Structures are given as C-alpha cells and as structure tokens.
Coordinates of C-alpha atoms in Angstrom, one line a residue:
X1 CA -14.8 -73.7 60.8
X2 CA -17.9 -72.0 59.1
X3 CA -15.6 -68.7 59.6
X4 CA -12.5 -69.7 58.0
X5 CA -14.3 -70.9 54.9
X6 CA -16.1 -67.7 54.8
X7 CA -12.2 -66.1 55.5
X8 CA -11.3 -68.2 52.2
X9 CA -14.3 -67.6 49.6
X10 CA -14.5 -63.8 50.0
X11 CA -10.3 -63.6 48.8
X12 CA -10.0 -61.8 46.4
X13 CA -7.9 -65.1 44.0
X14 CA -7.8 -62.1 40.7
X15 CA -4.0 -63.1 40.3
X16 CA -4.4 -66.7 41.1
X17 CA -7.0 -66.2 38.5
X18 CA -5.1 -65.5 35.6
X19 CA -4.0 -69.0 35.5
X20 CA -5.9 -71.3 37.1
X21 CA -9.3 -71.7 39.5
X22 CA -8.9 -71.8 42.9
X23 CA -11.5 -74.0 45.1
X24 CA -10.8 -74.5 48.8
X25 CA -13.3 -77.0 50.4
X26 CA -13.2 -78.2 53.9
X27 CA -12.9 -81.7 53.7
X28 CA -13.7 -82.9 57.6
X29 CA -13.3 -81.5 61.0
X30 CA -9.6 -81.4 60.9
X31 CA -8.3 -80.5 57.7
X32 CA -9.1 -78.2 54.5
X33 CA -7.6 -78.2 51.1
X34 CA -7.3 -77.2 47.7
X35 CA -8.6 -77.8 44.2
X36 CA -6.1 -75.8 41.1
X37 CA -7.6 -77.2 38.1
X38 CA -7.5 -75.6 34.8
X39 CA -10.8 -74.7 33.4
X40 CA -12.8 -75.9 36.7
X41 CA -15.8 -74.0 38.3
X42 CA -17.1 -74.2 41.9
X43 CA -20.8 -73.1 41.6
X44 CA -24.5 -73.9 40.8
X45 CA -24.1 -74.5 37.4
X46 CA -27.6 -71.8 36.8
X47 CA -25.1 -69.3 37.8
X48 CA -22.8 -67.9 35.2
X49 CA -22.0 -64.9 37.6
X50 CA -18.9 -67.4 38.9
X51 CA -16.6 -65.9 36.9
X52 CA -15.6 -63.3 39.6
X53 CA -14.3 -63.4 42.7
X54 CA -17.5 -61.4 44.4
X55 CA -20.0 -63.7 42.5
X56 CA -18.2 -66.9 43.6
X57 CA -18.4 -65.5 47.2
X58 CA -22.3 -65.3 46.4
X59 CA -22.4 -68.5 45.2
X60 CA -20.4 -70.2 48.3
X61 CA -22.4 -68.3 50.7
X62 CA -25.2 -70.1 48.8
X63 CA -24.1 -73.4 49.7
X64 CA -22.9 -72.3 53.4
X65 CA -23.8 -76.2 55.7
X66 CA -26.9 -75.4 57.8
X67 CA -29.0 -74.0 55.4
X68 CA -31.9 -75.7 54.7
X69 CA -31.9 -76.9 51.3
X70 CA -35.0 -76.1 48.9
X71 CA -37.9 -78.5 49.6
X72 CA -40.0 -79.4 46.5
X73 CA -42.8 -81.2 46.8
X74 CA -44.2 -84.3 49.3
X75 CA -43.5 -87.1 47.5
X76 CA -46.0 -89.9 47.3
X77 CA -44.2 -93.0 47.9
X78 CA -46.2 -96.3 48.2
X79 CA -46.4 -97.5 51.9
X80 CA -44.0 -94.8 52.8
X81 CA -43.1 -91.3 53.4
X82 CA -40.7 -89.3 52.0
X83 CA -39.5 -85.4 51.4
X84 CA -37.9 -84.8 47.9
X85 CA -35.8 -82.0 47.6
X86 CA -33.8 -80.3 45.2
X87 CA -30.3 -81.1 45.6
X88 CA -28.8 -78.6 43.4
X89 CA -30.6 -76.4 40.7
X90 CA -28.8 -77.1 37.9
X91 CA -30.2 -77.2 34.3
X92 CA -28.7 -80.2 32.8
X93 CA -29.1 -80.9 29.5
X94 CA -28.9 -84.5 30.1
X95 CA -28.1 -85.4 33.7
X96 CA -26.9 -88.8 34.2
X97 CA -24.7 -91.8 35.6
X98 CA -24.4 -90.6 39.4
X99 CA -22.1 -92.6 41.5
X100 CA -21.4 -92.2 45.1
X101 CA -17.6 -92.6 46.3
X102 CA -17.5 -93.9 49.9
X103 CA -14.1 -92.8 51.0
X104 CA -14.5 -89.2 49.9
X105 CA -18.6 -88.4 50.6
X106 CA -18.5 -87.4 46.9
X107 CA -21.6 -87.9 44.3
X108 CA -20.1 -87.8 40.9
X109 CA -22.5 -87.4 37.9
X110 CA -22.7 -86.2 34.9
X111 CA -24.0 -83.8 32.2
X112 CA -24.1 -85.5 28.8
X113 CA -25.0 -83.4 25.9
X114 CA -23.9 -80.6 28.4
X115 CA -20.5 -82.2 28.1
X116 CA -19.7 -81.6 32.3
X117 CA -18.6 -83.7 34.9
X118 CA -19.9 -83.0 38.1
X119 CA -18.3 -83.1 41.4
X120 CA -20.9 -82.7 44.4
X121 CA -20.2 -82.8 48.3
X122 CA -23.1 -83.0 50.5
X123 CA -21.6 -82.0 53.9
X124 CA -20.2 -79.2 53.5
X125 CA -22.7 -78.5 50.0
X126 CA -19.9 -77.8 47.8
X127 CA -20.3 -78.5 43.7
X128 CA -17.4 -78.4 41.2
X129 CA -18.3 -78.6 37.3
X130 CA -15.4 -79.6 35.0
X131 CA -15.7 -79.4 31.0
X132 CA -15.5 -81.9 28.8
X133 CA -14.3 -81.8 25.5
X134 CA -17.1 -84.0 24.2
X135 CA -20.0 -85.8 25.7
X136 CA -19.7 -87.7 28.4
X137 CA -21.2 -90.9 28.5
X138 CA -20.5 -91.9 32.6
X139 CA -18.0 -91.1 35.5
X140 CA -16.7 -93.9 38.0
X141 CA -14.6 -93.6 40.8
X142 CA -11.2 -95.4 40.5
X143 CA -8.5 -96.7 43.3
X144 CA -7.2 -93.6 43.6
X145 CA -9.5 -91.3 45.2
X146 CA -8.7 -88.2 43.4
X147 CA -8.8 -89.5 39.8
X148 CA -12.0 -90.3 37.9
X149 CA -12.5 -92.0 35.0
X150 CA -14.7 -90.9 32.1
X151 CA -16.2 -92.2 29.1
X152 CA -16.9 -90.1 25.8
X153 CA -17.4 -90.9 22.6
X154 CA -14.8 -93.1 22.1
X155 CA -12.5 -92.5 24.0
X156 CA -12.2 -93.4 27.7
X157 CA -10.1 -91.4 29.6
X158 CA -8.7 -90.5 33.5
X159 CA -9.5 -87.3 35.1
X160 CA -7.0 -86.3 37.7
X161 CA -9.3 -83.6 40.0
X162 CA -5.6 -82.1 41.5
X163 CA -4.1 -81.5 38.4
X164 CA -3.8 -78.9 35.5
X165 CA -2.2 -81.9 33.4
X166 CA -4.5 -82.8 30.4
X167 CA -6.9 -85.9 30.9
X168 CA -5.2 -89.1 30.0
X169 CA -6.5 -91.4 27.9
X170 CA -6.5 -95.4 28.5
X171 CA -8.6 -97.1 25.4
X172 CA -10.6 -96.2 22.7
X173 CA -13.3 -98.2 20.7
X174 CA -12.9 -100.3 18.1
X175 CA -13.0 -97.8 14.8
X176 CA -15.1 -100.8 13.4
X177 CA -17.8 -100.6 16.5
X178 CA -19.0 -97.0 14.9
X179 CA -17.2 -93.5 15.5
X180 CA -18.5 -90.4 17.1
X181 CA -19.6 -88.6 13.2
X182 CA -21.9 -91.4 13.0
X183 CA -23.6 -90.7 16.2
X184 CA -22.0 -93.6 18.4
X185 CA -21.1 -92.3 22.3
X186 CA -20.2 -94.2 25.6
X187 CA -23.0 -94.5 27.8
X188 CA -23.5 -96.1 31.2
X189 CA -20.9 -97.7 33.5
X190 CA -19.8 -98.7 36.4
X191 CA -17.3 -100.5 38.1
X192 CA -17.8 -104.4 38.9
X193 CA -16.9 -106.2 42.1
X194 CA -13.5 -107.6 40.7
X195 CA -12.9 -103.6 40.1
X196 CA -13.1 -103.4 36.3
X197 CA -15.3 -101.2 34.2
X198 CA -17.9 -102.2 32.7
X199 CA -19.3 -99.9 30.2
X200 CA -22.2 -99.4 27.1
X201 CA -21.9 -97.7 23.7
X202 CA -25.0 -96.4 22.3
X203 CA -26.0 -94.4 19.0
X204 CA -28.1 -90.8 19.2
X205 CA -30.6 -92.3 17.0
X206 CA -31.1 -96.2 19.0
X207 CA -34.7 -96.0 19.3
X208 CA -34.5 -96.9 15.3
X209 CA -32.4 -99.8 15.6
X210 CA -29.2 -98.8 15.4
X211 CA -27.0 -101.1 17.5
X212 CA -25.8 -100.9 20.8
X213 CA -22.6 -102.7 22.8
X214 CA -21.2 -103.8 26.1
X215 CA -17.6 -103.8 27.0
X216 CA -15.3 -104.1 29.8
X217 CA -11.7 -102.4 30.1
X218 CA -8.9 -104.8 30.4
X219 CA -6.4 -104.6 33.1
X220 CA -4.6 -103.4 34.5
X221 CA -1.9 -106.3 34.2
X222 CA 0.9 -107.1 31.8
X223 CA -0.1 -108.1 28.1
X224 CA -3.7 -106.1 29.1
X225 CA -1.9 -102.6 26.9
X226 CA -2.1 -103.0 23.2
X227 CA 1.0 -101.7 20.9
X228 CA -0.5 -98.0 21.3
X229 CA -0.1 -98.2 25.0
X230 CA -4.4 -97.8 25.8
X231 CA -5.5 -100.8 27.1
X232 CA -7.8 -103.0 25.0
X233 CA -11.7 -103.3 25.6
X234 CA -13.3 -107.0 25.6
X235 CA -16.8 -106.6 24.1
X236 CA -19.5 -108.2 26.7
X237 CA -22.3 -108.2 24.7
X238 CA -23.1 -107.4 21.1
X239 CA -25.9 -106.2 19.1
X240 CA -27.5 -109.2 19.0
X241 CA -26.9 -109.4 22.9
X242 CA -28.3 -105.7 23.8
X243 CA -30.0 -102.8 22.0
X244 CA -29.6 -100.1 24.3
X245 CA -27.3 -100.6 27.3
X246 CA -28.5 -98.3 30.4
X247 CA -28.1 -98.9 34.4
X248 CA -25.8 -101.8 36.1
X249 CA -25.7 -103.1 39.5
X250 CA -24.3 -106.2 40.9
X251 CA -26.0 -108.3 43.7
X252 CA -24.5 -108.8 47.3
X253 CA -23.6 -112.2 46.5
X254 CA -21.2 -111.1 43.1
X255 CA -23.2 -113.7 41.1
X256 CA -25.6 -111.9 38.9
X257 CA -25.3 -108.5 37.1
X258 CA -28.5 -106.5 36.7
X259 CA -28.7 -104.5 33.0
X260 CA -31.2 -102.0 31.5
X261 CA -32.1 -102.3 28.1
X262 CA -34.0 -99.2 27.6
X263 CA -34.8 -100.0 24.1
X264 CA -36.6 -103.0 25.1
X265 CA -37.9 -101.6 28.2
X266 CA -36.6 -104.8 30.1
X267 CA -34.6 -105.0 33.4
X268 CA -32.2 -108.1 32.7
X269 CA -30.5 -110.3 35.1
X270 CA -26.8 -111.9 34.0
X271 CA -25.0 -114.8 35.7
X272 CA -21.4 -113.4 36.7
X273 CA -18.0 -115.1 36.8
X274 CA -16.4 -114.2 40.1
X275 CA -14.9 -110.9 38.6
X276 CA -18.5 -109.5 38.4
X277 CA -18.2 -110.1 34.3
X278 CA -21.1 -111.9 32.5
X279 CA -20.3 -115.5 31.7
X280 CA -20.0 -116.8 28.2
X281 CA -22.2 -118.2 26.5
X282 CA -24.7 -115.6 28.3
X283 CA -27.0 -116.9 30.4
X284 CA -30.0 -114.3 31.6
X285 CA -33.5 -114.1 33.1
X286 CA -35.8 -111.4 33.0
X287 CA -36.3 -109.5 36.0
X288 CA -39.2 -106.8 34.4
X289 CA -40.6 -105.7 31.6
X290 CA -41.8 -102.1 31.7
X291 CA -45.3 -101.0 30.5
X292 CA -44.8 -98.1 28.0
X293 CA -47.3 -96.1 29.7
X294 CA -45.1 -96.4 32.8
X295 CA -42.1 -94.6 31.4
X296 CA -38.8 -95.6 30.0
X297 CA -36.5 -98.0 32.0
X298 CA -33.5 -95.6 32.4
X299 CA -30.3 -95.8 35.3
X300 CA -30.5 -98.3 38.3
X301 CA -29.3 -98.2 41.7
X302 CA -29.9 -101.5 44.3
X303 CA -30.6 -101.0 48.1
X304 CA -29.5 -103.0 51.1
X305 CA -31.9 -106.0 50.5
X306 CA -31.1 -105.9 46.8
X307 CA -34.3 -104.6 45.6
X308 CA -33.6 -102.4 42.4
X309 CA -34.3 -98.7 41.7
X310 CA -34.6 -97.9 38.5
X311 CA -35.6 -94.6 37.2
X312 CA -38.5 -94.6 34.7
X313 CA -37.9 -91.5 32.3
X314 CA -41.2 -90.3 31.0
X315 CA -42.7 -91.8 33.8
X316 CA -42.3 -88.8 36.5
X317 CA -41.1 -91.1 38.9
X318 CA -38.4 -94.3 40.4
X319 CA -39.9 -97.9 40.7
X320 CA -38.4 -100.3 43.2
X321 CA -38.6 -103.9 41.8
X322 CA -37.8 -106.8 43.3
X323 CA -34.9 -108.6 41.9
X324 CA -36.4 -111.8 41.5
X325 CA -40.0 -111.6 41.3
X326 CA -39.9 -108.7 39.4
X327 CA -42.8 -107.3 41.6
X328 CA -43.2 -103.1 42.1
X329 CA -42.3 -103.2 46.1
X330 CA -42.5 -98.6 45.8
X331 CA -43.2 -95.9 43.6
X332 CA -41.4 -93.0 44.3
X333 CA -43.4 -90.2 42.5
X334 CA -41.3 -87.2 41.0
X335 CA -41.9 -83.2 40.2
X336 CA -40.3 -83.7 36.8
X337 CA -41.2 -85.4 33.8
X338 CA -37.8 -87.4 33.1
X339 CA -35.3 -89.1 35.8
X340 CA -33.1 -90.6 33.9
X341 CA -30.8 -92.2 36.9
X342 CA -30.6 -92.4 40.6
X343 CA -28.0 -93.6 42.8
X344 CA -27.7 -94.3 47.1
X345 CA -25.2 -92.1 48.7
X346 CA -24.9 -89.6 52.1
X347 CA -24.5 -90.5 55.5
X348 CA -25.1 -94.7 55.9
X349 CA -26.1 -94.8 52.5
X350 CA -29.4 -93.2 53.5
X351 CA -30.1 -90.7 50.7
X352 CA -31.1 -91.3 46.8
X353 CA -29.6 -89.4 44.3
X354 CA -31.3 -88.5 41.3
X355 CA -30.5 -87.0 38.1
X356 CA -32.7 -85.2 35.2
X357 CA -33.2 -83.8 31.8
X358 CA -34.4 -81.1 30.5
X359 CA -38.1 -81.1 29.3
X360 CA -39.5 -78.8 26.5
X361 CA -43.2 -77.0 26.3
X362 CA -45.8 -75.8 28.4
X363 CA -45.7 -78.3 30.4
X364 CA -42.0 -78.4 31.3
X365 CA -41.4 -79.2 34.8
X366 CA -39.8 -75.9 36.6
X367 CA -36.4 -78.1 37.9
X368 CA -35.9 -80.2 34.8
X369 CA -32.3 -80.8 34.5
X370 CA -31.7 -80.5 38.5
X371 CA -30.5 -83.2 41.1
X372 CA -32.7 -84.2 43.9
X373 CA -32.2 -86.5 47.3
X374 CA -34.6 -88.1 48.9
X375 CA -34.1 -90.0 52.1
X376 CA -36.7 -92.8 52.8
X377 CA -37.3 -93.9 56.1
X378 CA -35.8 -98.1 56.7
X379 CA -34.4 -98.1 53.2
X380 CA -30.5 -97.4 52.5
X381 CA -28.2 -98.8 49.7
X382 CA -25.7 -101.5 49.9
X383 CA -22.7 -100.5 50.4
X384 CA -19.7 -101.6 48.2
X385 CA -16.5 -100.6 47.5
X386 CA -16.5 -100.8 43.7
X387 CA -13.5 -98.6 41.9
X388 CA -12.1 -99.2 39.0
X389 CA -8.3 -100.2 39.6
X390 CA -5.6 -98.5 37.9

C-alpha cells in the first residue's frame, strides 16, 4: 500500500496540471481514489513549494503513515495525563470551527481571515486546502459525504470536494441583518440532531457592541426555497438574545443546546424542540461564566458523558466544565496563547482536535496558527451523526 502511494505522488501530473490538481489519497485497505478540484492544494499549508510536482512529492513523503508526528510539549492536564502534539504546522490566520465527519475519518476546519477550508485525514496523514473567495465563517459536513457546506459573509454555500463546478450557493442573509462592507461575517455552526444548520453572524468589531445573530437554514422541504430559489434562514436569536454567537453542541438526550457567547464570556444552556432548535419564547440557564483572567470563552466540543470542552482563547489552554454544575472537571494546558476551538474525532472518538490563531510579539508562541491532537486517557467524544441534509 505504502508503495503504490509513493508510485502515485512522485508522477510527474505537469499535463494534468495545466488544468486542474490532482490528489490521490488511499481511502482504506481496499480502495484508493481521486480528488480533480480546481484551485485545490494537497500540502502543509507552511509550504508554498506545492506548486510542483517534485515539491508535492516532498510534501507527501512528509505525511507518509508511520511517522511519528512532532511531539510538543507534556501537557499538564488536571488529574490526568496527556501528550499534545502538533497535528499539522500550519500558520492560520484564524483557525476555527473543526468538525469531525464519522463516515469519512475526515476533520474539516477552517481558516477564517485566511479565507481556506481545510480538509485533514488522520490515517493516512493527508491535508487538502481549498480557497475561499471570502472568509469563511464555519464548515459542516452534509448527507452527502463528499459535499460541505460553508458559511461566509453572507452567503452560505455547498462545496462539492469531486468537482471543478463552482460552489453553489443555498441562502444568503437578510440585506437588513448588516452586509459584508460593514464588517458583518458568518461565524460558528454546526448541524443539529434534526440535521439542520444552525449558524451565528458576527461583526469584526463585536467587542464594541455591535450586534450579533443566530439563524438556522430552512429545509430542505417544499415551500422552505424563497422566489430566488436559496432557501430562507429563520433567525434563532436576535441581538437582544446574543452578542457574540461562538461554539454549539447538543446534549445526548436532544433536549438542550449549549451556546458560547464570547462577548459575555458565558457558556449558555437552551431548551430544544425535538429538531435540536431552541424553543420560543427562549428559555436558558447558565452553565458558566468565565473569569477574564481565564481567557476568552471561544469553540466547544462535548465528550461521552456530556461534559463540555470549550477552548479559552487568551487563556493558553481548554476547560472541561460540567454541563450542569458548571464546575472545572480538567484543564488542558496549551503551548500557544489562543485556542480558539476544539473538536473529538480519530479512532473511537478518542483524539481532540484543536485549532489556533496566530499571535503577534516577542512572545508569540512558535506554532500559533497550527492544529494539535491530544488523546486523553478514559475520555472520548460522543458520537453523533449530525449532517446537514440536503
């Protein structure tokens, strides 16, 4: 197997090229395939050497399975040990919204103000970048396992990773929520247990009040498409609802949504309808209230016995809180200054993802901006099967 992929990375694709970028990935045991994707990139994104055939035979080699992936730093984990390591060595701008796909063993994620989706595969380490023609706000894995949806500044839109064809969009926001000039974007989102998206909309500048939103994406049914033919977005939450809308999980039992409001440093709990949507008139509780001094509440992921992860930017590290008491249960200290999200994936769920920013000064931490794992002995994520359906 490792031979044949070798066979495969050192062709030389030059007329291929011309047209289109060729990535070949072994997929399992029993089967390979192929990526053609216009304007794709298999590599780490640090190297810009990628765009020849030799340096993308460097790069592969790089990411060959068996090699023993770059170990950072023992991480100081209450009541626990743990070994983070640096995933890949990328140097996002803005690293966010990971989200593990099941079926496929794929960690999507993405790069905001780096306007990049990423595409990552553990086992064999494999890593596809596609450009975006804006920032992206958040990925999320839909029912069919090679399309992806995507939310930028307004627009939302449906990536199709085996096609050339250009992205399709599906809804917009409401011209009267704020436009993309003004500084609004899509940010965080997943999909619910009833298999709808549920996404935020922030502004650059919401740490001054400007207002944020929750929405979710209609359909897809008849009567859910307005006269345009994008579906229509129901609006969740409103400014007076949420300031700045960050990470979402659900619980096991589909009855409450957990939110992060980074602007007011809280962790929120929602009772759901049985779609996974927030019932009206709103009806929350408080799970936690970060200390400032802690860091900034930022994404969320929830484990097996529905304990929530959420990754304090600022704070060098990822609290575990428990969903009702709000009590710190771990602290899982960090060699950077800013997670920003963090998400359970791998074999049996065992492995946390975790995205990063880039820091600035002296005291800039040397992988800002790279993805780490971390697997933590007796703690695993739930698994779900949460898509978005088309």
């Amino acid at each position: 197997l490792l031979f044949i992929s070798e066979i495969f990375w050192h062709c030389d694709y030059r007329l291929l090229r011309r047209k289109f970028n060729v990535i070949f990935w072994i997929s399992d045991f029993r089967s390979f395939g192929i990526f053609i994707s216009m304007g794709c990139s298999a590599s780490t994104a640090s190297d810009e050497r990628s765009h020849s055939p030799s340096a993308r035979a460097e790069t592969v080699k790089e990411l060959i399975p068996g090699r023993a992936p770059l170990v950072v730093k023992q991480a100081d984990l209450v009541t626990r040990d743990a070994e983070v390591k640096v995933a890949l060595d990328l140097k996002c701008e803005l690293g966010e919204s990971p989200v593990w796909d099941e079926r496929t063993q794929r960690l999507y994620f993405v790069d905001i103000n780096g306007k990049a989706l990423h595409v990552y595969t553990p086992h064999p380490k494999l890593h596809l970048t596609v450009g975006m023609p804006e920032k992206i706000g958040c990925a999320v894995p839909t029912s069919d396992p090679m399309k992806v949806i995507v939310c930028l500044e307004r627009e939302i839109m449906v990536v199709n990773l085996l096609s050339d064809d250009p992205m399709q969009p599906i809804a917009q926001a409401p011209v009267k929520h704020g436009l993309p000039a003004d500084g609004y974007r899509f940010n965080d989102g997943k999909a619910t247990p009833g298999g709808q998206l549920v996404v935020g909309r922030t502004n650059v500048n919401w740490r001054d009040g400007k207002p944020g939103r929750l929405y979710s994406l209609d359909g897809p049914k008849p009567g859910a498409a307005s006269a345009s033919g994008l579906r229509s977005l129901t609006e969740l939450m409103s400014p007076d609802d949420i300031h700045m809308p960050n990470g979402l999980a659900w619980n096991a039992a589909k009855s409450e949504m957990y939110l992060v409001d980074s602007r007011d440093r809280t962790v929120w709990a929602f009772r759901t309808d049985d779609d996974g949507l927030p019932v009206r008139p709103l009806a929350r509780r408080k799970v936690v209230t970060v200390p400032e001094d802690q860091g900034m509440p930022d994404g969320m992921a929830i484990d097996a016995d529905g304990n929530l992860w959420v990754a304090l930017s600022g704070g060098s590290c990822i609290a575990c809180y428990h969903p009702q008491s709000g009590e710190v249960l771990h602290r899982l200290e960090l060699p950077v200054q800013k997670p920003t999200s963090c998400t359970f994936g791998g074999p049996q769920l065992r492995h946390l993802f975790i995205t990063t920013r880039a820091e600035t000064g002296p005291d800039a931490s040397a992988h800002a901006g790279a993805l780490f794992s971390v697997e933590m002995p007796g703690i695993r994520g739930r698994a779900t099967s949460q898509v978005v359906e088309l």
